[in-house]
């Protein structure tokens, strides 16, 4: 474990919308603690098919009213041009200037439907409708999106998405920095030069992390998986190990020149705050 000297290094934090007033109240406290780290922006996820639209937009409004820049995630699967047009107008009205534009995933059995097939269609549509009004982030997958036809096809799809008008990208989380650096080098070769910000997942528990990682295609290296399994129900040891592993990963990424770090907070402050503290952020 190491302690870097205090520096201004850009970070952003991601939250998901809560379902109850109690949850929303708790999240206000979490955000207040994380704001001490002066995030560049905070983002709020969006349930595919618009299932969390109200909760997402409410959380985004609150963040803006707390004086922090907010990004609304926005997924297009199952949406029509008209429904997207209406929501973009709503977001503009709310004062939102930043979007994370995604395809999203519908629960199995829903089919694809809608008028958008890929995030690149959404990015192009937003630019067509709203010009340069929004700063658009897109998703990137250093370890390859699980549904991609091939690594090469995924890389090309990413380049197409950026060229449709994205300003920057945030990656799926990963534990292997080489995958990230390789991905960035490959995108540069395809003429993509937008910032690619690593998405950082603090390790807070073993079983949830393994479930998530299987679903989203993020690889947990064997040594991390086995160490986590070895801790069994010993939550304290899992947390201590997780903090060391993720701090070391962030240090490696910073040394390699990443533009900033985006934390998947999971609506909790402790692990993200501790990692920032150890990094001197
Ligand atoms: C930073 C980040 C934030 C996220 N936030 C959310 C959220 O708020 N809500 C949510 O529901 N999900 C979220 N996700 C998950 C995301 O919605 C899923 O990973 C989804 O499966 C893909 O979305 P995408 O925008 O990356 O899709 P796309 O970029 O459209 O890619 C999806 C798949 O299609 C392929 N593809 C793309 N274009 C083409 C083409 N022209 N021809 C053939 N294949 C193509 C790609 O290779 C990839 O396999 C997030 C992911 C990340 C990394």
GROMACS .gro file of C-alpha atoms and ligand atoms in nm:
model
  334
    1UNK     CA    1   0.000   0.000   0.000
    2UNK     CA    2   0.135   0.346  -0.072
    3UNK     CA    3   0.040   0.702  -0.004
    4UNK     CA    4   0.094   0.949  -0.287
    5UNK     CA    5   0.140   1.321  -0.211
    6UNK     CA    6  -0.171   1.537  -0.238
    7UNK     CA    7  -0.244   1.625  -0.598
    8UNK     CA    8  -0.535   1.755  -0.799
    9UNK     CA    9  -0.632   1.461  -1.012
   10UNK     CA   10  -0.973   1.449  -1.182
   11UNK     CA   11  -1.222   1.191  -1.060
   12UNK     CA   12  -1.590   1.125  -1.125
   13UNK     CA   13  -1.840   0.912  -0.935
   14UNK     CA   14  -2.123   0.693  -1.056
   15UNK     CA   15  -2.447   0.619  -0.870
   16UNK     CA   16  -2.762   0.426  -0.947
   17UNK     CA   17  -3.111   0.562  -0.878
   18UNK     CA   18  -3.265   0.454  -0.549
   19UNK     CA   19  -3.613   0.304  -0.516
   20UNK     CA   20  -3.733   0.450  -0.185
   21UNK     CA   21  -3.730   0.791  -0.012
   22UNK     CA   22  -3.506   0.637   0.259
   23UNK     CA   23  -3.263   0.520  -0.008
   24UNK     CA   24  -3.260   0.865  -0.167
   25UNK     CA   25  -3.190   1.024   0.172
   26UNK     CA   26  -2.902   0.785   0.242
   27UNK     CA   27  -2.758   0.856  -0.102
   28UNK     CA   28  -2.757   1.231  -0.029
   29UNK     CA   29  -2.525   1.159   0.265
   30UNK     CA   30  -2.301   0.937   0.050
   31UNK     CA   31  -2.277   1.208  -0.216
   32UNK     CA   32  -2.199   1.477   0.041
   33UNK     CA   33  -1.901   1.272   0.164
   34UNK     CA   34  -1.777   1.205  -0.187
   35UNK     CA   35  -1.808   1.571  -0.288
   36UNK     CA   36  -1.515   1.639  -0.054
   37UNK     CA   37  -1.302   1.479  -0.329
   38UNK     CA   38  -1.419   1.752  -0.571
   39UNK     CA   39  -1.545   1.531  -0.855
   40UNK     CA   40  -1.543   1.665  -1.210
   41UNK     CA   41  -1.896   1.527  -1.238
   42UNK     CA   42  -2.125   1.260  -1.093
   43UNK     CA   43  -2.328   1.030  -1.314
   44UNK     CA   44  -2.650   0.837  -1.260
   45UNK     CA   45  -2.727   0.510  -1.436
   46UNK     CA   46  -3.042   0.452  -1.637
   47UNK     CA   47  -3.240   0.129  -1.647
   48UNK     CA   48  -3.265  -0.006  -2.001
   49UNK     CA   49  -3.606   0.046  -2.158
   50UNK     CA   50  -3.650   0.362  -1.946
   51UNK     CA   51  -3.741   0.163  -1.635
   52UNK     CA   52  -3.564   0.408  -1.400
   53UNK     CA   53  -3.617   0.728  -1.597
   54UNK     CA   54  -3.790   0.914  -1.316
   55UNK     CA   55  -3.540   0.804  -1.052
   56UNK     CA   56  -3.245   0.881  -1.278
   57UNK     CA   57  -3.371   1.227  -1.370
   58UNK     CA   58  -3.456   1.308  -1.006
   59UNK     CA   59  -3.109   1.210  -0.887
   60UNK     CA   60  -2.949   1.409  -1.169
   61UNK     CA   61  -3.157   1.716  -1.073
   62UNK     CA   62  -3.048   1.681  -0.710
   63UNK     CA   63  -2.681   1.658  -0.802
   64UNK     CA   64  -2.708   1.973  -1.016
   65UNK     CA   65  -2.887   2.152  -0.732
   66UNK     CA   66  -2.598   2.052  -0.501
   67UNK     CA   67  -2.367   2.251  -0.729
   68UNK     CA   68  -2.198   1.951  -0.895
   69UNK     CA   69  -2.195   1.877  -1.268
   70UNK     CA   70  -2.416   1.575  -1.342
   71UNK     CA   71  -2.419   1.326  -1.627
   72UNK     CA   72  -2.735   1.137  -1.705
   73UNK     CA   73  -2.683   0.789  -1.845
   74UNK     CA   74  -2.920   0.735  -2.133
   75UNK     CA   75  -2.985   0.404  -2.304
   76UNK     CA   76  -3.163   0.368  -2.636
   77UNK     CA   77  -3.260   0.002  -2.660
   78UNK     CA   78  -3.635  -0.028  -2.716
   79UNK     CA   79  -3.668   0.351  -2.764
   80UNK     CA   80  -3.814   0.542  -3.058
   81UNK     CA   81  -3.676   0.859  -3.214
   82UNK     CA   82  -3.975   1.045  -3.075
   83UNK     CA   83  -3.927   0.918  -2.718
   84UNK     CA   84  -3.557   1.003  -2.727
   85UNK     CA   85  -3.634   1.350  -2.869
   86UNK     CA   86  -3.876   1.415  -2.580
   87UNK     CA   87  -3.627   1.303  -2.316
   88UNK     CA   88  -3.344   1.505  -2.464
   89UNK     CA   89  -3.566   1.814  -2.444
   90UNK     CA   90  -3.644   1.729  -2.080
   91UNK     CA   91  -3.274   1.689  -1.996
   92UNK     CA   92  -3.192   2.021  -2.162
   93UNK     CA   93  -3.472   2.187  -1.967
   94UNK     CA   94  -3.322   2.043  -1.645
   95UNK     CA   95  -2.988   2.205  -1.726
   96UNK     CA   96  -2.806   1.878  -1.800
   97UNK     CA   97  -2.504   1.923  -2.031
   98UNK     CA   98  -2.347   1.578  -2.004
   99UNK     CA   99  -2.478   1.238  -2.117
  100UNK     CA  100  -2.343   0.884  -2.105
  101UNK     CA  101  -2.498   0.747  -2.426
  102UNK     CA  102  -2.554   0.371  -2.426
  103UNK     CA  103  -2.732   0.096  -2.605
  104UNK     CA  104  -2.828  -0.077  -2.279
  105UNK     CA  105  -2.952  -0.433  -2.230
  106UNK     CA  106  -3.314  -0.537  -2.213
  107UNK     CA  107  -3.397  -0.829  -1.984
  108UNK     CA  108  -3.396  -1.158  -2.177
  109UNK     CA  109  -3.721  -1.227  -2.359
  110UNK     CA  110  -3.779  -0.861  -2.453
  111UNK     CA  111  -3.611  -0.890  -2.793
  112UNK     CA  112  -3.441  -0.585  -2.944
  113UNK     CA  113  -3.726  -0.370  -3.081
  114UNK     CA  114  -3.714   0.008  -3.099
  115UNK     CA  115  -3.559   0.232  -3.358
  116UNK     CA  116  -3.199   0.223  -3.233
  117UNK     CA  117  -2.973  -0.079  -3.262
  118UNK     CA  118  -2.642   0.043  -3.125
  119UNK     CA  119  -2.510   0.325  -2.910
  120UNK     CA  120  -2.357   0.474  -3.227
  121UNK     CA  121  -2.712   0.529  -3.360
  122UNK     CA  122  -2.799   0.716  -3.041
  123UNK     CA  123  -2.486   0.932  -3.049
  124UNK     CA  124  -2.551   1.025  -3.413
  125UNK     CA  125  -2.916   1.106  -3.334
  126UNK     CA  126  -2.823   1.327  -3.036
  127UNK     CA  127  -2.578   1.522  -3.254
  128UNK     CA  128  -2.839   1.550  -3.533
  129UNK     CA  129  -3.103   1.681  -3.294
  130UNK     CA  130  -2.903   1.888  -3.046
  131UNK     CA  131  -2.578   1.978  -3.221
  132UNK     CA  132  -2.294   2.026  -2.971
  133UNK     CA  133  -2.517   2.107  -2.674
  134UNK     CA  134  -2.432   1.786  -2.484
  135UNK     CA  135  -2.093   1.650  -2.388
  136UNK     CA  136  -2.134   1.283  -2.483
  137UNK     CA  137  -1.953   0.998  -2.310
  138UNK     CA  138  -1.974   0.643  -2.444
  139UNK     CA  139  -1.887   0.303  -2.296
  140UNK     CA  140  -1.561   0.123  -2.377
  141UNK     CA  141  -1.464  -0.240  -2.315
  142UNK     CA  142  -1.089  -0.306  -2.278
  143UNK     CA  143  -1.170  -0.676  -2.219
  144UNK     CA  144  -1.420  -0.684  -2.508
  145UNK     CA  145  -1.799  -0.654  -2.488
  146UNK     CA  146  -1.952  -0.997  -2.413
  147UNK     CA  147  -2.176  -0.990  -2.722
  148UNK     CA  148  -1.908  -0.873  -2.967
  149UNK     CA  149  -1.858  -1.084  -3.278
  150UNK     CA  150  -1.481  -1.055  -3.232
  151UNK     CA  151  -1.226  -0.834  -3.058
  152UNK     CA  152  -1.158  -0.657  -3.387
  153UNK     CA  153  -1.529  -0.599  -3.457
  154UNK     CA  154  -1.575  -0.456  -3.107
  155UNK     CA  155  -1.284  -0.218  -3.152
  156UNK     CA  156  -1.423  -0.100  -3.484
  157UNK     CA  157  -1.770  -0.058  -3.331
  158UNK     CA  158  -1.611   0.158  -3.060
  159UNK     CA  159  -1.436   0.373  -3.321
  160UNK     CA  160  -1.765   0.412  -3.514
  161UNK     CA  161  -1.942   0.518  -3.194
  162UNK     CA  162  -1.681   0.783  -3.117
  163UNK     CA  163  -1.674   0.909  -3.474
  164UNK     CA  164  -2.053   0.948  -3.459
  165UNK     CA  165  -1.984   1.233  -3.216
  166UNK     CA  166  -1.870   1.119  -2.870
  167UNK     CA  167  -1.640   1.350  -2.673
  168UNK     CA  168  -1.495   1.087  -2.441
  169UNK     CA  169  -1.536   0.733  -2.311
  170UNK     CA  170  -1.559   0.552  -1.979
  171UNK     CA  171  -1.452   0.189  -1.962
  172UNK     CA  172  -1.617  -0.113  -1.812
  173UNK     CA  173  -1.422  -0.200  -1.499
  174UNK     CA  174  -1.121  -0.428  -1.524
  175UNK     CA  175  -0.845  -0.553  -1.298
  176UNK     CA  176  -0.577  -0.588  -1.561
  177UNK     CA  177  -0.421  -0.254  -1.656
  178UNK     CA  178  -0.251  -0.406  -1.965
  179UNK     CA  179  -0.594  -0.466  -2.123
  180UNK     CA  180  -0.671  -0.096  -2.081
  181UNK     CA  181  -0.341   0.031  -2.220
  182UNK     CA  182  -0.361  -0.209  -2.513
  183UNK     CA  183  -0.717  -0.099  -2.587
  184UNK     CA  184  -0.619   0.269  -2.587
  185UNK     CA  185  -0.322   0.201  -2.819
  186UNK     CA  186  -0.547   0.006  -3.056
  187UNK     CA  187  -0.809   0.282  -3.068
  188UNK     CA  188  -0.537   0.541  -3.142
  189UNK     CA  189  -0.432   0.330  -3.440
  190UNK     CA  190  -0.790   0.355  -3.567
  191UNK     CA  191  -0.773   0.734  -3.544
  192UNK     CA  192  -0.972   0.765  -3.219
  193UNK     CA  193  -0.816   1.024  -2.993
  194UNK     CA  194  -1.084   1.104  -2.731
  195UNK     CA  195  -0.997   1.055  -2.362
  196UNK     CA  196  -1.069   0.700  -2.245
  197UNK     CA  197  -1.131   0.711  -1.871
  198UNK     CA  198  -1.086   0.388  -1.674
  199UNK     CA  199  -1.394   0.277  -1.481
  200UNK     CA  200  -1.285   0.163  -1.134
  201UNK     CA  201  -1.484  -0.088  -0.930
  202UNK     CA  202  -1.386  -0.094  -0.563
  203UNK     CA  203  -1.397  -0.449  -0.429
  204UNK     CA  204  -1.659  -0.452  -0.153
  205UNK     CA  205  -1.773  -0.813  -0.152
  206UNK     CA  206  -1.683  -1.134  -0.329
  207UNK     CA  207  -2.007  -1.294  -0.450
  208UNK     CA  208  -2.163  -0.976  -0.590
  209UNK     CA  209  -1.842  -0.891  -0.773
  210UNK     CA  210  -1.823  -1.239  -0.927
  211UNK     CA  211  -2.186  -1.222  -1.039
  212UNK     CA  212  -2.142  -0.878  -1.198
  213UNK     CA  213  -1.817  -0.971  -1.364
  214UNK     CA  214  -1.960  -1.284  -1.523
  215UNK     CA  215  -2.251  -1.082  -1.665
  216UNK     CA  216  -2.053  -0.789  -1.803
  217UNK     CA  217  -1.746  -0.972  -1.929
  218UNK     CA  218  -1.496  -0.818  -1.682
  219UNK     CA  219  -1.232  -1.076  -1.600
  220UNK     CA  220  -1.134  -1.136  -1.239
  221UNK     CA  221  -0.777  -1.264  -1.252
  222UNK     CA  222  -0.736  -1.612  -1.102
  223UNK     CA  223  -0.518  -1.489  -0.814
  224UNK     CA  224  -0.781  -1.232  -0.711
  225UNK     CA  225  -1.067  -1.481  -0.744
  226UNK     CA  226  -0.886  -1.743  -0.535
  227UNK     CA  227  -0.781  -1.495  -0.268
  228UNK     CA  228  -1.140  -1.368  -0.242
  229UNK     CA  229  -1.274  -1.724  -0.219
  230UNK     CA  230  -1.015  -1.798   0.049
  231UNK     CA  231  -1.148  -1.519   0.271
  232UNK     CA  232  -1.492  -1.688   0.289
  233UNK     CA  233  -1.725  -1.467   0.496
  234UNK     CA  234  -1.445  -1.259   0.643
  235UNK     CA  235  -1.572  -0.924   0.514
  236UNK     CA  236  -1.296  -0.720   0.680
  237UNK     CA  237  -1.022  -0.918   0.506
  238UNK     CA  238  -1.203  -0.890   0.172
  239UNK     CA  239  -1.229  -0.513   0.212
  240UNK     CA  240  -0.865  -0.472   0.319
  241UNK     CA  241  -0.744  -0.686   0.029
  242UNK     CA  242  -0.976  -0.503  -0.213
  243UNK     CA  243  -0.845  -0.162  -0.108
  244UNK     CA  244  -0.484  -0.271  -0.164
  245UNK     CA  245  -0.559  -0.426  -0.505
  246UNK     CA  246  -0.763  -0.134  -0.638
  247UNK     CA  247  -0.529   0.133  -0.505
  248UNK     CA  248  -0.238  -0.043  -0.675
  249UNK     CA  249  -0.437  -0.065  -1.000
  250UNK     CA  250  -0.519   0.308  -0.986
  251UNK     CA  251  -0.155   0.393  -0.920
  252UNK     CA  252  -0.047   0.187  -1.220
  253UNK     CA  253  -0.308   0.361  -1.435
  254UNK     CA  254  -0.203   0.706  -1.319
  255UNK     CA  255   0.161   0.627  -1.387
  256UNK     CA  256   0.055   0.523  -1.736
  257UNK     CA  257  -0.101   0.868  -1.793
  258UNK     CA  258  -0.478   0.810  -1.769
  259UNK     CA  259  -0.680   1.133  -1.800
  260UNK     CA  260  -0.891   1.070  -1.487
  261UNK     CA  261  -1.060   0.792  -1.289
  262UNK     CA  262  -1.433   0.712  -1.284
  263UNK     CA  263  -1.548   0.523  -0.974
  264UNK     CA  264  -1.843   0.283  -0.971
  265UNK     CA  265  -1.938   0.374  -0.615
  266UNK     CA  266  -2.228   0.126  -0.584
  267UNK     CA  267  -2.395   0.406  -0.383
  268UNK     CA  268  -2.143   0.367  -0.102
  269UNK     CA  269  -1.872   0.608   0.000
  270UNK     CA  270  -1.628   0.421   0.227
  271UNK     CA  271  -1.423   0.222  -0.025
  272UNK     CA  272  -1.408   0.497  -0.289
  273UNK     CA  273  -1.311   0.756  -0.027
  274UNK     CA  274  -1.038   0.537   0.116
  275UNK     CA  275  -0.892   0.465  -0.230
  276UNK     CA  276  -0.894   0.839  -0.313
  277UNK     CA  277  -0.727   0.912   0.021
  278UNK     CA  278  -0.454   0.656  -0.041
  279UNK     CA  279  -0.401   0.804  -0.389
  280UNK     CA  280  -0.373   1.151  -0.240
  281UNK     CA  281  -0.678   1.273  -0.433
  282LIG     C1  282  -1.940   0.326  -1.835
  282LIG     C2  283  -2.059   0.237  -1.853
  282LIG     C3  284  -2.184   0.280  -1.808
  282LIG     C4  285  -2.297   0.200  -1.825
  282LIG     N1  286  -2.418   0.246  -1.780
  282LIG     C5  287  -2.530   0.174  -1.802
  282LIG     C6  288  -2.659   0.224  -1.763
  282LIG     O1  289  -2.672   0.332  -1.706
  282LIG     N2  290  -2.767   0.148  -1.793
  282LIG     C7  291  -2.756   0.029  -1.859
  282LIG     O2  292  -2.860  -0.035  -1.883
  282LIG     N3  293  -2.637  -0.023  -1.894
  282LIG     C8  294  -2.524   0.048  -1.869
  282LIG     N4  295  -2.402  -0.002  -1.908
  282LIG     C9  296  -2.395  -0.134  -1.972
  282LIG    C10  297  -2.423  -0.128  -2.123
  282LIG     O3  298  -2.553  -0.081  -2.148
  282LIG    C11  299  -2.407  -0.270  -2.180
  282LIG     O4  300  -2.274  -0.309  -2.174
  282LIG    C12  301  -2.465  -0.291  -2.319
  282LIG     O5  302  -2.464  -0.431  -2.347
  282LIG    C13  303  -2.386  -0.225  -2.432
  282LIG     O6  304  -2.404  -0.092  -2.436
  282LIG     P1  305  -2.308  -0.002  -2.529
  282LIG     O7  306  -2.358   0.135  -2.522
  282LIG     O8  307  -2.168  -0.027  -2.497
  282LIG     O9  308  -2.346  -0.067  -2.673
  282LIG     P2  309  -2.282  -0.062  -2.816
  282LIG    O10  310  -2.167   0.030  -2.825
  282LIG    O11  311  -2.395  -0.041  -2.909
  282LIG    O12  312  -2.225  -0.210  -2.834
  282LIG    C14  313  -2.305  -0.323  -2.804
  282LIG    C15  314  -2.256  -0.445  -2.880
  282LIG    O13  315  -2.284  -0.430  -3.020
  282LIG    C16  316  -2.167  -0.441  -3.097
  282LIG     N5  317  -2.181  -0.341  -3.206
  282LIG    C17  318  -2.182  -0.208  -3.194
  282LIG     N6  319  -2.203  -0.151  -3.315
  282LIG    C18  320  -2.215  -0.252  -3.403
  282LIG    C19  321  -2.239  -0.259  -3.544
  282LIG     N7  322  -2.256  -0.147  -3.617
  282LIG     N8  323  -2.248  -0.381  -3.602
  282LIG    C20  324  -2.232  -0.494  -3.528
  282LIG     N9  325  -2.210  -0.494  -3.394
  282LIG    C21  326  -2.201  -0.375  -3.335
  282LIG    C22  327  -2.051  -0.411  -3.004
  282LIG    O14  328  -1.933  -0.475  -3.047
  282LIG    C23  329  -2.105  -0.469  -2.873
  282LIG    O15  330  -2.084  -0.608  -2.870
  282LIG    C24  331  -2.285   0.073  -1.890
  282LIG    C25  332  -2.160   0.029  -1.932
  282LIG    C26  333  -2.047   0.109  -1.914
  282LIG    C27  334  -1.914   0.060  -1.958
   0.00000   0.00000   0.00000
